PDB file of N, CA and C in Angstrom:
ATOM      1  N   MET A   1      11.593  17.553   1.489  1.00 50.00           N
ATOM      2  CA  MET A   1      11.339  16.430   0.601  1.00 50.00           C
ATOM      3  C   MET A   1      11.397  16.948  -0.837  1.00 50.00           C
ATOM      4  N   LYS A   2      12.044  16.189  -1.719  1.00 51.00           N
ATOM      5  CA  LYS A   2      12.158  16.596  -3.108  1.00 51.00           C
ATOM      6  C   LYS A   2      10.791  16.529  -3.789  1.00 51.00           C
ATOM      7  N   PRO A   3      10.539  17.406  -4.756  1.00 56.00           N
ATOM      8  CA  PRO A   3       9.288  17.325  -5.508  1.00 56.00           C
ATOM      9  C   PRO A   3       9.185  15.983  -6.245  1.00 56.00           C
ATOM     10  N   LYS A   4       7.986  15.482  -6.312  1.00 56.00           N
ATOM     11  CA  LYS A   4       7.657  14.257  -7.057  1.00 56.00           C
ATOM     12  C   LYS A   4       8.257  13.000  -6.448  1.00 56.00           C
ATOM     13  N   VAL A   5       8.581  13.008  -5.168  1.00 52.00           N
ATOM     14  CA  VAL A   5       9.084  11.826  -4.483  1.00 52.00           C
ATOM     15  C   VAL A   5       7.905  10.911  -4.183  1.00 52.00           C
ATOM     16  N   LEU A   6       8.060   9.623  -4.380  1.00 50.00           N
ATOM     17  CA  LEU A   6       7.005   8.662  -4.069  1.00 50.00           C
ATOM     18  C   LEU A   6       7.318   8.011  -2.734  1.00 50.00           C
ATOM     19  N   VAL A   7       6.443   8.204  -1.777  1.00 50.00           N
ATOM     20  CA  VAL A   7       6.591   7.586  -0.464  1.00 50.00           C
ATOM     21  C   VAL A   7       5.737   6.328  -0.487  1.00 50.00           C
ATOM     22  N   THR A   8       6.369   5.166  -0.364  1.00 46.00           N
ATOM     23  CA  THR A   8       5.634   3.926  -0.554  1.00 46.00           C
ATOM     24  C   THR A   8       5.215   3.240   0.726  1.00 46.00           C
ATOM     25  N   GLU A   9       5.713   3.691   1.861  1.00 47.00           N
ATOM     26  CA  GLU A   9       5.299   3.077   3.121  1.00 47.00           C
ATOM     27  C   GLU A   9       3.927   3.601   3.503  1.00 47.00           C
ATOM     28  N   PRO A  10       3.097   2.768   4.124  1.00 50.00           N
ATOM     29  CA  PRO A  10       1.833   3.310   4.607  1.00 50.00           C
ATOM     30  C   PRO A  10       2.109   4.250   5.769  1.00 50.00           C
ATOM     31  N   ILE A  11       1.828   5.495   5.590  1.00 46.00           N
ATOM     32  CA  ILE A  11       2.142   6.513   6.582  1.00 46.00           C
ATOM     33  C   ILE A  11       0.842   6.969   7.230  1.00 46.00           C
ATOM     34  N   HIS A  12       0.829   7.006   8.543  1.00 48.00           N
ATOM     35  CA  HIS A  12      -0.390   7.397   9.243  1.00 48.00           C
ATOM     36  C   HIS A  12      -0.277   8.755   9.912  1.00 48.00           C
ATOM     37  N   GLN A  13       0.872   9.372   9.888  1.00 52.00           N
ATOM     38  CA  GLN A  13       1.008  10.683  10.503  1.00 52.00           C
ATOM     39  C   GLN A  13       0.543  11.751   9.526  1.00 52.00           C
ATOM     40  N   VAL A  14      -0.398  12.575   9.971  1.00 54.00           N
ATOM     41  CA  VAL A  14      -0.913  13.646   9.122  1.00 54.00           C
ATOM     42  C   VAL A  14       0.210  14.562   8.684  1.00 54.00           C
ATOM     43  N   GLY A  15       1.182  14.818   9.544  1.00 59.00           N
ATOM     44  CA  GLY A  15       2.278  15.724   9.218  1.00 59.00           C
ATOM     45  C   GLY A  15       3.050  15.314   7.976  1.00 59.00           C
ATOM     46  N   TRP A  16       3.371  14.028   7.840  1.00 57.00           N
ATOM     47  CA  TRP A  16       4.102  13.559   6.663  1.00 57.00           C
ATOM     48  C   TRP A  16       3.265  13.727   5.407  1.00 57.00           C
ATOM     49  N   ASN A  17       1.987  13.432   5.496  1.00 60.00           N
ATOM     50  CA  ASN A  17       1.119  13.577   4.338  1.00 60.00           C
ATOM     51  C   ASN A  17       0.994  15.038   3.923  1.00 60.00           C
ATOM     52  N   LEU A  18       0.875  15.924   4.907  1.00 61.00           N
ATOM     53  CA  LEU A  18       0.790  17.345   4.598  1.00 61.00           C
ATOM     54  C   LEU A  18       2.082  17.831   3.961  1.00 61.00           C
ATOM     55  N   LEU A  19       3.218  17.411   4.508  1.00 60.00           N
ATOM     56  CA  LEU A  19       4.503  17.803   3.944  1.00 60.00           C
ATOM     57  C   LEU A  19       4.604  17.340   2.498  1.00 60.00           C
ATOM     58  N   ALA A  20       4.215  16.107   2.236  1.00 62.00           N
ATOM     59  CA  ALA A  20       4.279  15.577   0.875  1.00 62.00           C
ATOM     60  C   ALA A  20       3.360  16.362  -0.052  1.00 62.00           C
ATOM     61  N   ALA A  21       2.147  16.635   0.389  1.00 61.00           N
ATOM     62  CA  ALA A  21       1.194  17.340  -0.464  1.00 61.00           C
ATOM     63  C   ALA A  21       1.621  18.786  -0.700  1.00 61.00           C
ATOM     64  N   GLU A  22       2.115  19.430   0.320  1.00 63.00           N
ATOM     65  CA  GLU A  22       2.499  20.833   0.188  1.00 63.00           C
ATOM     66  C   GLU A  22       3.765  21.017  -0.638  1.00 63.00           C
ATOM     67  N   THR A  23       4.626  20.017  -0.708  1.00 62.00           N
ATOM     68  CA  THR A  23       5.866  20.130  -1.477  1.00 62.00           C
ATOM     69  C   THR A  23       5.751  19.441  -2.834  1.00 62.00           C
ATOM     70  N   GLU A  24       4.567  19.028  -3.197  1.00 62.00           N
ATOM     71  CA  GLU A  24       4.288  18.341  -4.455  1.00 62.00           C
ATOM     72  C   GLU A  24       4.981  17.001  -4.564  1.00 62.00           C
ATOM     73  N   ALA A  25       5.334  16.411  -3.444  1.00 59.00           N
ATOM     74  CA  ALA A  25       5.807  15.042  -3.451  1.00 59.00           C
ATOM     75  C   ALA A  25       4.560  14.161  -3.556  1.00 59.00           C
ATOM     76  N   VAL A  26       4.753  12.893  -3.778  1.00 55.00           N
ATOM     77  CA  VAL A  26       3.624  11.976  -3.873  1.00 55.00           C
ATOM     78  C   VAL A  26       3.688  11.048  -2.678  1.00 55.00           C
ATOM     79  N   ALA A  27       2.602  10.944  -1.957  1.00 54.00           N
ATOM     80  CA  ALA A  27       2.566  10.045  -0.802  1.00 54.00           C
ATOM     81  C   ALA A  27       1.374   9.125  -0.940  1.00 54.00           C
ATOM     82  N   TRP A  28       1.568   7.906  -0.494  1.00 56.00           N
ATOM     83  CA  TRP A  28       0.465   6.953  -0.448  1.00 56.00           C
ATOM     84  C   TRP A  28       0.281   6.617   1.009  1.00 56.00           C
ATOM     85  N   ALA A  29      -0.889   6.882   1.520  1.00 56.00           N
ATOM     86  CA  ALA A  29      -1.103   6.625   2.932  1.00 56.00           C
ATOM     87  C   ALA A  29      -2.576   6.413   3.184  1.00 56.00           C
ATOM     88  N   GLY A  30      -2.859   5.769   4.266  1.00 58.00           N
ATOM     89  CA  GLY A  30      -4.236   5.580   4.673  1.00 58.00           C
ATOM     90  C   GLY A  30      -4.436   6.143   6.059  1.00 58.00           C
ATOM     91  N   PRO A  31      -5.421   6.992   6.224  1.00 56.00           N
ATOM     92  CA  PRO A  31      -5.684   7.479   7.570  1.00 56.00           C
ATOM     93  C   PRO A  31      -6.097   6.328   8.473  1.00 56.00           C
ATOM     94  N   GLN A  32      -5.853   6.465   9.754  1.00 57.00           N
ATOM     95  CA  GLN A  32      -6.166   5.378  10.673  1.00 57.00           C
ATOM     96  C   GLN A  32      -7.664   5.133  10.788  1.00 57.00           C
ATOM     97  N   ALA A  33      -8.457   6.121  10.507  1.00 61.00           N
ATOM     98  CA  ALA A  33      -9.906   5.953  10.593  1.00 61.00           C
ATOM     99  C   ALA A  33     -10.538   6.445   9.303  1.00 61.00           C
ATOM    100  N   GLU A  34     -11.525   5.718   8.844  1.00 64.00           N
ATOM    101  CA  GLU A  34     -12.280   6.135   7.670  1.00 64.00           C
ATOM    102  C   GLU A  34     -13.740   6.227   8.050  1.00 64.00           C
ATOM    103  N   PRO A  35     -14.478   7.116   7.477  1.00 71.00           N
ATOM    104  CA  PRO A  35     -14.000   8.213   6.640  1.00 71.00           C
ATOM    105  C   PRO A  35     -13.263   9.239   7.487  1.00 71.00           C
ATOM    106  N   ILE A  36     -12.414  10.039   6.845  1.00 73.00           N
ATOM    107  CA  ILE A  36     -11.695  11.049   7.611  1.00 73.00           C
ATOM    108  C   ILE A  36     -12.690  12.104   8.081  1.00 73.00           C
ATOM    109  N   ARG A  37     -12.354  12.737   9.169  1.00 76.00           N
ATOM    110  CA  ARG A  37     -13.269  13.699   9.782  1.00 76.00           C
ATOM    111  C   ARG A  37     -13.433  14.925   8.885  1.00 76.00           C
ATOM    112  N   PRO A  38     -14.586  15.576   8.945  1.00 78.00           N
ATOM    113  CA  PRO A  38     -14.768  16.836   8.191  1.00 78.00           C
ATOM    114  C   PRO A  38     -13.712  17.848   8.629  1.00 78.00           C
ATOM    115  N   GLY A  39     -13.184  18.594   7.690  1.00 81.00           N
ATOM    116  CA  GLY A  39     -12.177  19.587   7.999  1.00 81.00           C
ATOM    117  C   GLY A  39     -10.770  19.041   8.111  1.00 81.00           C
ATOM    118  N   HIS A  40     -10.573  17.764   7.786  1.00 78.00           N
ATOM    119  CA  HIS A  40      -9.236  17.158   7.836  1.00 78.00           C
ATOM    120  C   HIS A  40      -8.304  17.982   6.950  1.00 78.00           C
ATOM    121  N   PRO A  41      -7.067  18.264   7.404  1.00 75.00           N
ATOM    122  CA  PRO A  41      -6.148  19.113   6.627  1.00 75.00           C
ATOM    123  C   PRO A  41      -5.895  18.623   5.202  1.00 75.00           C
ATOM    124  N   LEU A  42      -5.840  17.321   4.983  1.00 71.00           N
ATOM    125  CA  LEU A  42      -5.579  16.811   3.631  1.00 71.00           C
ATOM    126  C   LEU A  42      -6.747  17.062   2.686  1.00 71.00           C
ATOM    127  N   ALA A  43      -7.960  17.081   3.214  1.00 76.00           N
ATOM    128  CA  ALA A  43      -9.143  17.236   2.366  1.00 76.00           C
ATOM    129  C   ALA A  43      -9.209  18.607   1.709  1.00 76.00           C
ATOM    130  N   GLY A  44      -8.542  19.590   2.265  1.00 78.00           N
ATOM    131  CA  GLY A  44      -8.605  20.934   1.711  1.00 78.00           C
ATOM    132  C   GLY A  44      -7.539  21.256   0.689  1.00 78.00           C
ATOM    133  N   LEU A  45      -6.639  20.324   0.412  1.00 75.00           N
ATOM    134  CA  LEU A  45      -5.560  20.602  -0.531  1.00 75.00           C
ATOM    135  C   LEU A  45      -5.992  20.265  -1.953  1.00 75.00           C
ATOM    136  N   PRO A  46      -5.738  21.167  -2.918  1.00 76.00           N
ATOM    137  CA  PRO A  46      -6.206  20.952  -4.292  1.00 76.00           C
ATOM    138  C   PRO A  46      -5.482  19.842  -5.037  1.00 76.00           C
ATOM    139  N   ASN A  47      -4.301  19.433  -4.559  1.00 71.00           N
ATOM    140  CA  ASN A  47      -3.538  18.402  -5.267  1.00 71.00           C
ATOM    141  C   ASN A  47      -3.620  17.043  -4.582  1.00 71.00           C
ATOM    142  N   VAL A  48      -4.651  16.843  -3.767  1.00 71.00           N
ATOM    143  CA  VAL A  48      -4.822  15.583  -3.048  1.00 71.00           C
ATOM    144  C   VAL A  48      -6.127  14.931  -3.502  1.00 71.00           C
ATOM    145  N   LEU A  49      -6.047  13.666  -3.841  1.00 70.00           N
ATOM    146  CA  LEU A  49      -7.223  12.879  -4.199  1.00 70.00           C
ATOM    147  C   LEU A  49      -7.426  11.848  -3.111  1.00 70.00           C
ATOM    148  N   LEU A  50      -8.534  11.912  -2.425  1.00 72.00           N
ATOM    149  CA  LEU A  50      -8.829  10.974  -1.342  1.00 72.00           C
ATOM    150  C   LEU A  50      -9.803   9.917  -1.853  1.00 72.00           C
ATOM    151  N   THR A  51      -9.466   8.660  -1.608  1.00 68.00           N
ATOM    152  CA  THR A  51     -10.356   7.559  -1.967  1.00 68.00           C
ATOM    153  C   THR A  51     -10.434   6.609  -0.778  1.00 68.00           C
ATOM    154  N   PRO A  52     -11.522   5.862  -0.651  1.00 67.00           N
ATOM    155  CA  PRO A  52     -11.588   4.869   0.415  1.00 67.00           C
ATOM    156  C   PRO A  52     -10.641   3.714   0.099  1.00 67.00           C
ATOM    157  N   HIS A  53     -10.429   2.841   1.075  1.00 66.00           N
ATOM    158  CA  HIS A  53      -9.553   1.696   0.835  1.00 66.00           C
ATOM    159  C   HIS A  53     -10.020   0.884  -0.366  1.00 66.00           C
ATOM    160  N   LEU A  54     -11.280   0.895  -0.651  1.00 69.00           N
ATOM    161  CA  LEU A  54     -11.789   0.148  -1.799  1.00 69.00           C
ATOM    162  C   LEU A  54     -11.518   0.860  -3.112  1.00 69.00           C
ATOM    163  N   GLY A  55     -10.837   1.997  -3.064  1.00 63.00           N
ATOM    164  CA  GLY A  55     -10.508   2.727  -4.280  1.00 63.00           C
ATOM    165  C   GLY A  55      -9.635   1.931  -5.227  1.00 63.00           C
ATOM    166  N   SER A  56      -8.935   0.929  -4.723  1.00 66.00           N
ATOM    167  CA  SER A  56      -8.072   0.126  -5.580  1.00 66.00           C
ATOM    168  C   SER A  56      -8.780  -1.094  -6.160  1.00 66.00           C
ATOM    169  N   VAL A  57     -10.019  -1.317  -5.772  1.00 78.00           N
ATOM    170  CA  VAL A  57     -10.741  -2.499  -6.241  1.00 78.00           C
ATOM    171  C   VAL A  57     -11.363  -2.188  -7.598  1.00 78.00           C
ATOM    172  N   THR A  58     -10.618  -2.542  -8.637  1.00 83.00           N
ATOM    173  CA  THR A  58     -11.088  -2.387 -10.007  1.00 83.00           C
ATOM    174  C   THR A  58     -10.998  -3.747 -10.679  1.00 83.00           C
ATOM    175  N   GLU A  59     -11.589  -3.886 -11.832  1.00 88.00           N
ATOM    176  CA  GLU A  59     -11.510  -5.156 -12.558  1.00 88.00           C
ATOM    177  C   GLU A  59     -10.054  -5.519 -12.833  1.00 88.00           C
ATOM    178  N   ASP A  60      -9.268  -4.540 -13.276  1.00 87.00           N
ATOM    179  CA  ASP A  60      -7.850  -4.785 -13.561  1.00 87.00           C
ATOM    180  C   ASP A  60      -7.095  -5.122 -12.279  1.00 87.00           C
ATOM    181  N   GLY A  61      -7.377  -4.393 -11.211  1.00 84.00           N
ATOM    182  CA  GLY A  61      -6.700  -4.648  -9.946  1.00 84.00           C
ATOM    183  C   GLY A  61      -6.985  -6.032  -9.399  1.00 84.00           C
ATOM    184  N   LEU A  62      -8.236  -6.445  -9.482  1.00 87.00           N
ATOM    185  CA  LEU A  62      -8.610  -7.780  -9.002  1.00 87.00           C
ATOM    186  C   LEU A  62      -7.946  -8.870  -9.828  1.00 87.00           C
ATOM    187  N   MET A  63      -7.859  -8.671 -11.143  1.00 90.00           N
ATOM    188  CA  MET A  63      -7.197  -9.659 -12.004  1.00 90.00           C
ATOM    189  C   MET A  63      -5.710  -9.759 -11.665  1.00 90.00           C
ATOM    190  N   ARG A  64      -5.076  -8.625 -11.413  1.00 89.00           N
ATOM    191  CA  ARG A  64      -3.652  -8.636 -11.059  1.00 89.00           C
ATOM    192  C   ARG A  64      -3.425  -9.354  -9.734  1.00 89.00           C
ATOM    193  N   MET A  65      -4.294  -9.091  -8.751  1.00 87.00           N
ATOM    194  CA  MET A  65      -4.152  -9.762  -7.456  1.00 87.00           C
ATOM    195  C   MET A  65      -4.344 -11.264  -7.589  1.00 87.00           C
ATOM    196  N   ALA A  66      -5.339 -11.683  -8.382  1.00 90.00           N
ATOM    197  CA  ALA A  66      -5.598 -13.108  -8.569  1.00 90.00           C
ATOM    198  C   ALA A  66      -4.430 -13.777  -9.281  1.00 90.00           C
ATOM    199  N   ARG A  67      -3.899 -13.118 -10.302  1.00 93.00           N
ATOM    200  CA  ARG A  67      -2.765 -13.671 -11.051  1.00 93.00           C
ATOM    201  C   ARG A  67      -1.535 -13.787 -10.148  1.00 93.00           C
ATOM    202  N   ALA A  68      -1.269 -12.742  -9.352  1.00 91.00           N
ATOM    203  CA  ALA A  68      -0.104 -12.772  -8.459  1.00 91.00           C
ATOM    204  C   ALA A  68      -0.242 -13.889  -7.425  1.00 91.00           C
ATOM    205  N   ALA A  69      -1.449 -14.073  -6.888  1.00 91.00           N
ATOM    206  CA  ALA A  69      -1.658 -15.140  -5.909  1.00 91.00           C
ATOM    207  C   ALA A  69      -1.442 -16.508  -6.551  1.00 91.00           C
ATOM    208  N   ALA A  70      -1.974 -16.705  -7.756  1.00 93.00           N
ATOM    209  CA  ALA A  70      -1.803 -17.986  -8.452  1.00 93.00           C
ATOM    210  C   ALA A  70      -0.332 -18.249  -8.762  1.00 93.00           C
ATOM    211  N   GLU A  71       0.399 -17.213  -9.170  1.00 94.00           N
ATOM    212  CA  GLU A  71       1.826 -17.383  -9.457  1.00 94.00           C
ATOM    213  C   GLU A  71       2.601 -17.774  -8.202  1.00 94.00           C
ATOM    214  N   GLU A  72       2.225 -17.199  -7.063  1.00 92.00           N
ATOM    215  CA  GLU A  72       2.904 -17.552  -5.814  1.00 92.00           C
ATOM    216  C   GLU A  72       2.610 -18.995  -5.418  1.00 92.00           C
ATOM    217  N   VAL A  73       1.381 -19.442  -5.599  1.00 92.00           N
ATOM    218  CA  VAL A  73       1.035 -20.833  -5.296  1.00 92.00           C
ATOM    219  C   VAL A  73       1.865 -21.761  -6.171  1.00 92.00           C
ATOM    220  N   LEU A  74       1.959 -21.444  -7.461  1.00 94.00           N
ATOM    221  CA  LEU A  74       2.761 -22.276  -8.366  1.00 94.00           C
ATOM    222  C   LEU A  74       4.233 -22.294  -7.954  1.00 94.00           C
ATOM    223  N   ARG A  75       4.769 -21.158  -7.546  1.00 91.00           N
ATOM    224  CA  ARG A  75       6.175 -21.110  -7.094  1.00 91.00           C
ATOM    225  C   ARG A  75       6.397 -22.101  -5.954  1.00 91.00           C
ATOM    226  N   VAL A  76       5.514 -22.060  -4.965  1.00 90.00           N
ATOM    227  CA  VAL A  76       5.677 -22.925  -3.794  1.00 90.00           C
ATOM    228  C   VAL A  76       5.496 -24.388  -4.177  1.00 90.00           C
ATOM    229  N   LEU A  77       4.517 -24.683  -5.021  1.00 92.00           N
ATOM    230  CA  LEU A  77       4.292 -26.066  -5.444  1.00 92.00           C
ATOM    231  C   LEU A  77       5.474 -26.615  -6.250  1.00 92.00           C
ATOM    232  N   GLN A  78       6.233 -25.731  -6.880  1.00 94.00           N
ATOM    233  CA  GLN A  78       7.419 -26.140  -7.648  1.00 94.00           C
ATOM    234  C   GLN A  78       8.676 -26.164  -6.784  1.00 94.00           C
ATOM    235  N   GLY A  79       8.502 -25.982  -5.470  1.00 89.00           N
ATOM    236  CA  GLY A  79       9.629 -26.061  -4.556  1.00 89.00           C
ATOM    237  C   GLY A  79      10.400 -24.768  -4.356  1.00 89.00           C
ATOM    238  N   GLU A  80       9.922 -23.680  -4.913  1.00 90.00           N
ATOM    239  CA  GLU A  80      10.596 -22.396  -4.747  1.00 90.00           C
ATOM    240  C   GLU A  80      10.038 -21.681  -3.515  1.00 90.00           C
ATOM    241  N   ALA A  81      10.816 -20.761  -3.007  1.00 87.00           N
ATOM    242  CA  ALA A  81      10.354 -19.964  -1.866  1.00 87.00           C
ATOM    243  C   ALA A  81       9.392 -18.887  -2.351  1.00 87.00           C
ATOM    244  N   PRO A  82       8.408 -18.569  -1.547  1.00 88.00           N
ATOM    245  CA  PRO A  82       7.508 -17.475  -1.932  1.00 88.00           C
ATOM    246  C   PRO A  82       8.274 -16.148  -1.967  1.00 88.00           C
ATOM    247  N   ARG A  83       7.854 -15.246  -2.823  1.00 89.00           N
ATOM    248  CA  ARG A  83       8.535 -13.958  -2.943  1.00 89.00           C
ATOM    249  C   ARG A  83       8.256 -13.037  -1.758  1.00 89.00           C
ATOM    250  N   TYR A  84       7.078 -13.125  -1.192  1.00 83.00           N
ATOM    251  CA  TYR A  84       6.685 -12.200  -0.130  1.00 83.00           C
ATOM    252  C   TYR A  84       6.151 -12.956   1.079  1.00 83.00           C
ATOM    253  N   PRO A  85       6.990 -13.749   1.741  1.00 84.00           N
ATOM    254  CA  PRO A  85       6.478 -14.507   2.891  1.00 84.00           C
ATOM    255  C   PRO A  85       6.138 -13.586   4.059  1.00 84.00           C
ATOM    256  N   VAL A  86       5.077 -13.911   4.746  1.00 80.00           N
ATOM    257  CA  VAL A  86       4.675 -13.135   5.920  1.00 80.00           C
ATOM    258  C   VAL A  86       5.587 -13.474   7.088  1.00 80.00           C
ATOM    259  N   ASN A  87       5.978 -14.728   7.190  1.00 81.00           N
ATOM    260  CA  ASN A  87       6.859 -15.180   8.273  1.00 81.00           C
ATOM    261  C   ASN A  87       8.064 -15.914   7.673  1.00 81.00           C
ATOM    262  N   PRO A  88       9.050 -15.163   7.171  1.00 80.00           N
ATOM    263  CA  PRO A  88      10.201 -15.793   6.506  1.00 80.00           C
ATOM    264  C   PRO A  88      10.990 -16.737   7.405  1.00 80.00           C
ATOM    265  N   GLU A  89      10.914 -16.562   8.724  1.00 80.00           N
ATOM    266  CA  GLU A  89      11.632 -17.467   9.624  1.00 80.00           C
ATOM    267  C   GLU A  89      11.124 -18.900   9.488  1.00 80.00           C
ATOM    268  N   ALA A  90       9.895 -19.092   9.057  1.00 77.00           N
ATOM    269  CA  ALA A  90       9.342 -20.438   8.888  1.00 77.00           C
ATOM    270  C   ALA A  90       9.972 -21.157   7.695  1.00 77.00           C
ATOM    271  N   LEU A  91      10.563 -20.422   6.778  1.00 78.00           N
ATOM    272  CA  LEU A  91      11.154 -21.041   5.592  1.00 78.00           C
ATOM    273  C   LEU A  91      12.430 -21.810   5.902  1.00 78.00           C
ATOM    274  N   VAL A  92      13.090 -21.484   7.002  1.00 72.00           N
ATOM    275  CA  VAL A  92      14.356 -22.152   7.330  1.00 72.00           C
ATOM    276  C   VAL A  92      14.184 -23.236   8.385  1.00 72.00           C
ATOM    277  N   LYS A  93      12.986 -23.417   8.905  1.00 60.00           N
ATOM    278  CA  LYS A  93      12.752 -24.447   9.913  1.00 60.00           C
ATOM    279  C   LYS A  93      12.577 -25.803   9.235  1.00 60.00           C
ATOM    280  N   PRO A  94      13.203 -26.842   9.770  1.00 59.00           N
ATOM    281  CA  PRO A  94      13.029 -28.167   9.173  1.00 59.00           C
ATOM    282  C   PRO A  94      11.609 -28.673   9.404  1.00 59.00           C
ATOM    283  N   ASN A  95      11.155 -29.510   8.487  1.00 59.00           N
ATOM    284  CA  ASN A  95       9.832 -30.134   8.662  1.00 59.00           C
ATOM    285  C   ASN A  95       9.875 -31.087   9.842  1.00 59.00           C
ATOM    286  N   ARG A  96       8.763 -31.221  10.501  1.00 52.00           N
ATOM    287  CA  ARG A  96       8.709 -32.118  11.669  1.00 52.00           C
ATOM    288  C   ARG A  96       8.270 -33.487  11.267  1.00 52.00           C
TER     289      ARG A  96
END
């Protein structure tokens, strides 16, 4: 893996996270269980910062999430398709 690569998929395999940390790539991942067990391989690396899932809950983060949700509601109310539909197949089905 190239140095400083950003891995954006949620990765749950410890091996990928270790590879990213050891090669100075950047990975974003969440372990399958929190808190991680004592002695977890990632916890011992000096270039790894571990935070709980709530690590992203900041005043700025909450405002961005609220704004994005409101913008999506407005898009749909104006007849546009949502940008990130959970079930895009529903967008092409005719109304009953």
